[in-house]
mmCIF file of C-alpha atoms in Angstrom:
data_model
loop_
_atom_site.group_PDB
_atom_site.id
_atom_site.type_symbol
_atom_site.label_atom_id
_atom_site.label_comp_id
_atom_site.label_asym_id
_atom_site.label_seq_id
_atom_site.Cartn_x
_atom_site.Cartn_y
_atom_site.Cartn_z
ATOM 1 C CA UNK A 1 -29.023 6.565 -19.574
ATOM 2 C CA UNK A 2 -29.517 7.252 -15.987
ATOM 3 C CA UNK A 3 -26.891 5.806 -13.469
ATOM 4 C CA UNK A 4 -28.514 3.074 -10.875
ATOM 5 C CA UNK A 5 -28.859 4.662 -7.507
ATOM 6 C CA UNK A 6 -26.873 1.928 -5.630
ATOM 7 C CA UNK A 7 -23.918 1.762 -8.181
ATOM 8 C CA UNK A 8 -21.354 3.434 -6.159
ATOM 9 C CA UNK A 9 -22.139 0.859 -3.142
ATOM 10 C CA UNK A 10 -21.936 -1.847 -5.365
ATOM 11 C CA UNK A 11 -18.657 -0.754 -6.891
ATOM 12 C CA UNK A 12 -17.382 -0.070 -3.344
ATOM 13 C CA UNK A 13 -18.336 -3.622 -2.347
ATOM 14 C CA UNK A 14 -16.749 -5.299 -5.394
ATOM 15 C CA UNK A 15 -13.538 -3.208 -4.560
ATOM 16 C CA UNK A 16 -13.678 -4.984 -0.979
ATOM 17 C CA UNK A 17 -13.934 -8.418 -2.609
ATOM 18 C CA UNK A 18 -11.266 -7.601 -4.718
ATOM 19 C CA UNK A 19 -8.717 -6.154 -1.834
ATOM 20 C CA UNK A 20 -10.064 -9.572 0.030
ATOM 21 C CA UNK A 21 -8.847 -11.846 -2.531
ATOM 22 C CA UNK A 22 -5.507 -10.275 -3.307
ATOM 23 C CA UNK A 23 -4.894 -9.892 0.468
ATOM 24 C CA UNK A 24 -5.875 -13.643 0.816
ATOM 25 C CA UNK A 25 -3.614 -14.423 -1.891
ATOM 26 C CA UNK A 26 -0.577 -13.315 0.287
ATOM 27 C CA UNK A 27 -1.811 -14.159 3.403
ATOM 28 C CA UNK A 28 -2.417 -17.845 2.949
ATOM 29 C CA UNK A 29 1.117 -18.323 1.399
ATOM 30 C CA UNK A 30 3.138 -17.223 4.480
ATOM 31 C CA UNK A 31 4.304 -13.768 2.933
ATOM 32 C CA UNK A 32 6.095 -12.121 6.160
ATOM 33 C CA UNK A 33 6.310 -8.960 4.532
ATOM 34 C CA UNK A 34 3.652 -6.647 5.810
ATOM 35 C CA UNK A 35 1.098 -5.324 3.111
ATOM 36 C CA UNK A 36 2.877 -1.575 3.827
ATOM 37 C CA UNK A 37 6.301 -2.958 3.066
ATOM 38 C CA UNK A 38 5.178 -4.785 0.020
ATOM 39 C CA UNK A 39 3.468 -1.329 -1.126
ATOM 40 C CA UNK A 40 6.986 0.563 -0.733
ATOM 41 C CA UNK A 41 8.874 -2.218 -2.438
ATOM 42 C CA UNK A 42 6.056 -1.699 -5.383
ATOM 43 C CA UNK A 43 6.522 2.027 -5.254
ATOM 44 C CA UNK A 44 10.173 1.885 -5.403
ATOM 45 C CA UNK A 45 10.123 -0.991 -8.316
ATOM 46 C CA UNK A 46 7.645 1.660 -10.529
ATOM 47 C CA UNK A 47 10.122 4.594 -9.576
ATOM 48 C CA UNK A 48 13.442 3.275 -9.773
ATOM 49 C CA UNK A 49 14.909 7.016 -9.281
ATOM 50 C CA UNK A 50 13.101 7.027 -5.910
ATOM 51 C CA UNK A 51 14.713 8.507 -2.874
ATOM 52 C CA UNK A 52 13.802 8.693 0.881
ATOM 53 C CA UNK A 53 12.287 11.963 0.534
ATOM 54 C CA UNK A 54 10.390 11.007 -2.678
ATOM 55 C CA UNK A 55 8.903 7.877 -1.027
ATOM 56 C CA UNK A 56 7.843 9.912 1.611
ATOM 57 C CA UNK A 57 5.832 12.119 -0.619
ATOM 58 C CA UNK A 58 4.489 9.052 -2.529
ATOM 59 C CA UNK A 59 3.333 7.851 1.094
ATOM 60 C CA UNK A 60 1.939 10.872 2.338
ATOM 61 C CA UNK A 61 4.164 10.350 5.684
ATOM 62 C CA UNK A 62 7.246 12.551 7.090
ATOM 63 C CA UNK A 63 10.731 11.522 5.453
ATOM 64 C CA UNK A 64 11.870 10.089 9.067
ATOM 65 C CA UNK A 65 9.014 7.646 8.884
ATOM 66 C CA UNK A 66 10.039 6.671 5.401
ATOM 67 C CA UNK A 67 13.334 6.365 6.312
ATOM 68 C CA UNK A 68 12.334 4.156 9.129
ATOM 69 C CA UNK A 69 10.196 1.791 6.544
ATOM 70 C CA UNK A 70 13.300 1.923 4.454
ATOM 71 C CA UNK A 71 15.881 0.996 7.554
ATOM 72 C CA UNK A 72 13.318 -2.259 8.280
ATOM 73 C CA UNK A 73 13.570 -3.442 4.547
ATOM 74 C CA UNK A 74 17.172 -3.019 4.273
ATOM 75 C CA UNK A 75 17.402 -5.032 7.837
ATOM 76 C CA UNK A 76 15.636 -7.841 6.017
ATOM 77 C CA UNK A 77 17.458 -7.627 2.805
ATOM 78 C CA UNK A 78 14.946 -6.519 0.542
ATOM 79 C CA UNK A 79 16.285 -2.702 -0.033
ATOM 80 C CA UNK A 80 19.567 -1.159 -0.538
ATOM 81 C CA UNK A 81 20.358 2.411 -0.225
ATOM 82 C CA UNK A 82 23.016 3.724 -3.024
ATOM 83 C CA UNK A 83 24.584 6.913 -4.116
ATOM 84 C CA UNK A 84 22.971 8.423 -6.769
ATOM 85 C CA UNK A 85 25.509 8.303 -9.789
ATOM 86 C CA UNK A 86 24.425 11.844 -11.111
ATOM 87 C CA UNK A 87 24.716 13.645 -7.577
ATOM 88 C CA UNK A 88 26.608 11.656 -4.856
ATOM 89 C CA UNK A 89 24.935 13.463 -2.128
ATOM 90 C CA UNK A 90 21.517 11.785 -3.056
ATOM 91 C CA UNK A 91 20.772 8.510 -2.237
ATOM 92 C CA UNK A 92 18.763 6.194 -4.135
ATOM 93 C CA UNK A 93 16.305 3.229 -2.856
ATOM 94 C CA UNK A 94 17.337 -0.046 -4.788
ATOM 95 C CA UNK A 95 15.284 -3.121 -4.608
ATOM 96 C CA UNK A 96 17.602 -6.653 -4.031
ATOM 97 C CA UNK A 97 17.057 -9.339 -5.797
ATOM 98 C CA UNK A 98 15.335 -11.063 -3.039
ATOM 99 C CA UNK A 99 12.740 -8.136 -3.052
ATOM 100 C CA UNK A 100 12.140 -8.150 -7.067
ATOM 101 C CA UNK A 101 11.553 -12.148 -6.603
ATOM 102 C CA UNK A 102 9.269 -11.256 -3.443
ATOM 103 C CA UNK A 103 7.062 -9.052 -5.729
ATOM 104 C CA UNK A 104 7.168 -11.410 -8.728
ATOM 105 C CA UNK A 105 6.015 -14.122 -6.506
ATOM 106 C CA UNK A 106 3.130 -12.166 -4.354
ATOM 107 C CA UNK A 107 2.131 -10.744 -8.186
ATOM 108 C CA UNK A 108 1.937 -14.317 -9.829
ATOM 109 C CA UNK A 109 -0.101 -15.312 -6.557
ATOM 110 C CA UNK A 110 -2.634 -12.667 -6.888
ATOM 111 C CA UNK A 111 -3.181 -13.342 -10.439
ATOM 112 C CA UNK A 112 -3.781 -16.521 -9.689
ATOM 113 C CA UNK A 113 -6.548 -15.693 -7.154
ATOM 114 C CA UNK A 114 -8.085 -13.066 -9.371
ATOM 115 C CA UNK A 115 -8.235 -15.848 -12.131
ATOM 116 C CA UNK A 116 -9.692 -17.986 -9.939
ATOM 117 C CA UNK A 117 -12.939 -15.856 -9.309
ATOM 118 C CA UNK A 118 -12.916 -14.953 -13.105
ATOM 119 C CA UNK A 119 -13.256 -18.599 -13.711
ATOM 120 C CA UNK A 120 -16.307 -19.023 -11.606
ATOM 121 C CA UNK A 121 -18.036 -15.899 -13.831
ATOM 122 C CA UNK A 122 -19.776 -16.655 -17.252
ATOM 123 C CA UNK A 123 -17.643 -15.406 -20.166
ATOM 124 C CA UNK A 124 -19.886 -12.834 -21.029
ATOM 125 C CA UNK A 125 -19.781 -11.548 -17.572
ATOM 126 C CA UNK A 126 -16.089 -11.270 -17.814
ATOM 127 C CA UNK A 127 -16.420 -9.537 -21.017
ATOM 128 C CA UNK A 128 -18.761 -6.811 -19.749
ATOM 129 C CA UNK A 129 -16.872 -6.389 -16.331
ATOM 130 C CA UNK A 130 -13.519 -5.967 -19.067
ATOM 131 C CA UNK A 131 -15.084 -3.222 -20.705
ATOM 132 C CA UNK A 132 -16.435 -1.735 -17.464
ATOM 133 C CA UNK A 133 -12.949 -1.716 -15.980
ATOM 134 C CA UNK A 134 -11.492 -0.029 -18.869
ATOM 135 C CA UNK A 135 -14.345 2.473 -19.196
ATOM 136 C CA UNK A 136 -13.878 3.306 -15.566
ATOM 137 C CA UNK A 137 -10.024 3.541 -15.661
ATOM 138 C CA UNK A 138 -10.424 6.232 -18.668
ATOM 139 C CA UNK A 139 -12.760 8.032 -16.578
ATOM 140 C CA UNK A 140 -10.574 8.149 -13.633
ATOM 141 C CA UNK A 141 -7.399 8.946 -15.383
ATOM 142 C CA UNK A 142 -9.195 12.018 -17.402
ATOM 143 C CA UNK A 143 -9.331 13.573 -13.756
ATOM 144 C CA UNK A 144 -12.409 15.188 -14.092
ATOM 145 C CA UNK A 145 -15.195 14.611 -11.512
ATOM 146 C CA UNK A 146 -18.220 16.010 -11.209
ATOM 147 C CA UNK A 147 -18.744 19.046 -8.906
ATOM 148 C CA UNK A 148 -21.337 18.771 -6.281
ATOM 149 C CA UNK A 149 -23.787 20.936 -8.110
ATOM 150 C CA UNK A 150 -23.603 18.300 -11.117
ATOM 151 C CA UNK A 151 -24.113 15.514 -9.062
ATOM 152 C CA UNK A 152 -27.013 17.377 -7.305
ATOM 153 C CA UNK A 153 -28.901 18.250 -10.562
ATOM 154 C CA UNK A 154 -28.373 14.589 -11.881
ATOM 155 C CA UNK A 155 -30.045 13.147 -8.742
ATOM 156 C CA UNK A 156 -32.619 15.829 -8.550
#
């Protein structure tokens, strides 16, 4: 079965709509932490062994920029720097209870916002969306993307 010519465009538009739903879920509720800082907190939550250099790699920034981000998060009480118990020369980044609470709150708000959109979709469309998203996730995880020659051959 051939791919519809506008599928990538439709996916991009849906992704933009999805990001808009997620962003509005936090901005409407006066979350005072900027999106970049929320992303940093989520990265640290998901990788508890992270240090500043590791964070810099994840963000694709220089370590001094990552350190300044951590300074701001530490100043607002959302992050602590603690010595690594295995190597006291290393410093781990640790979320505070306030950061964990904030991330939980943001996750819940986003979940409710997405659920509100899903509730406006017919059940069959929700099911088809689920299957499509699972297939997309599997394809993305496989890491194989078609070469330009394959893409050209398919569209010719």
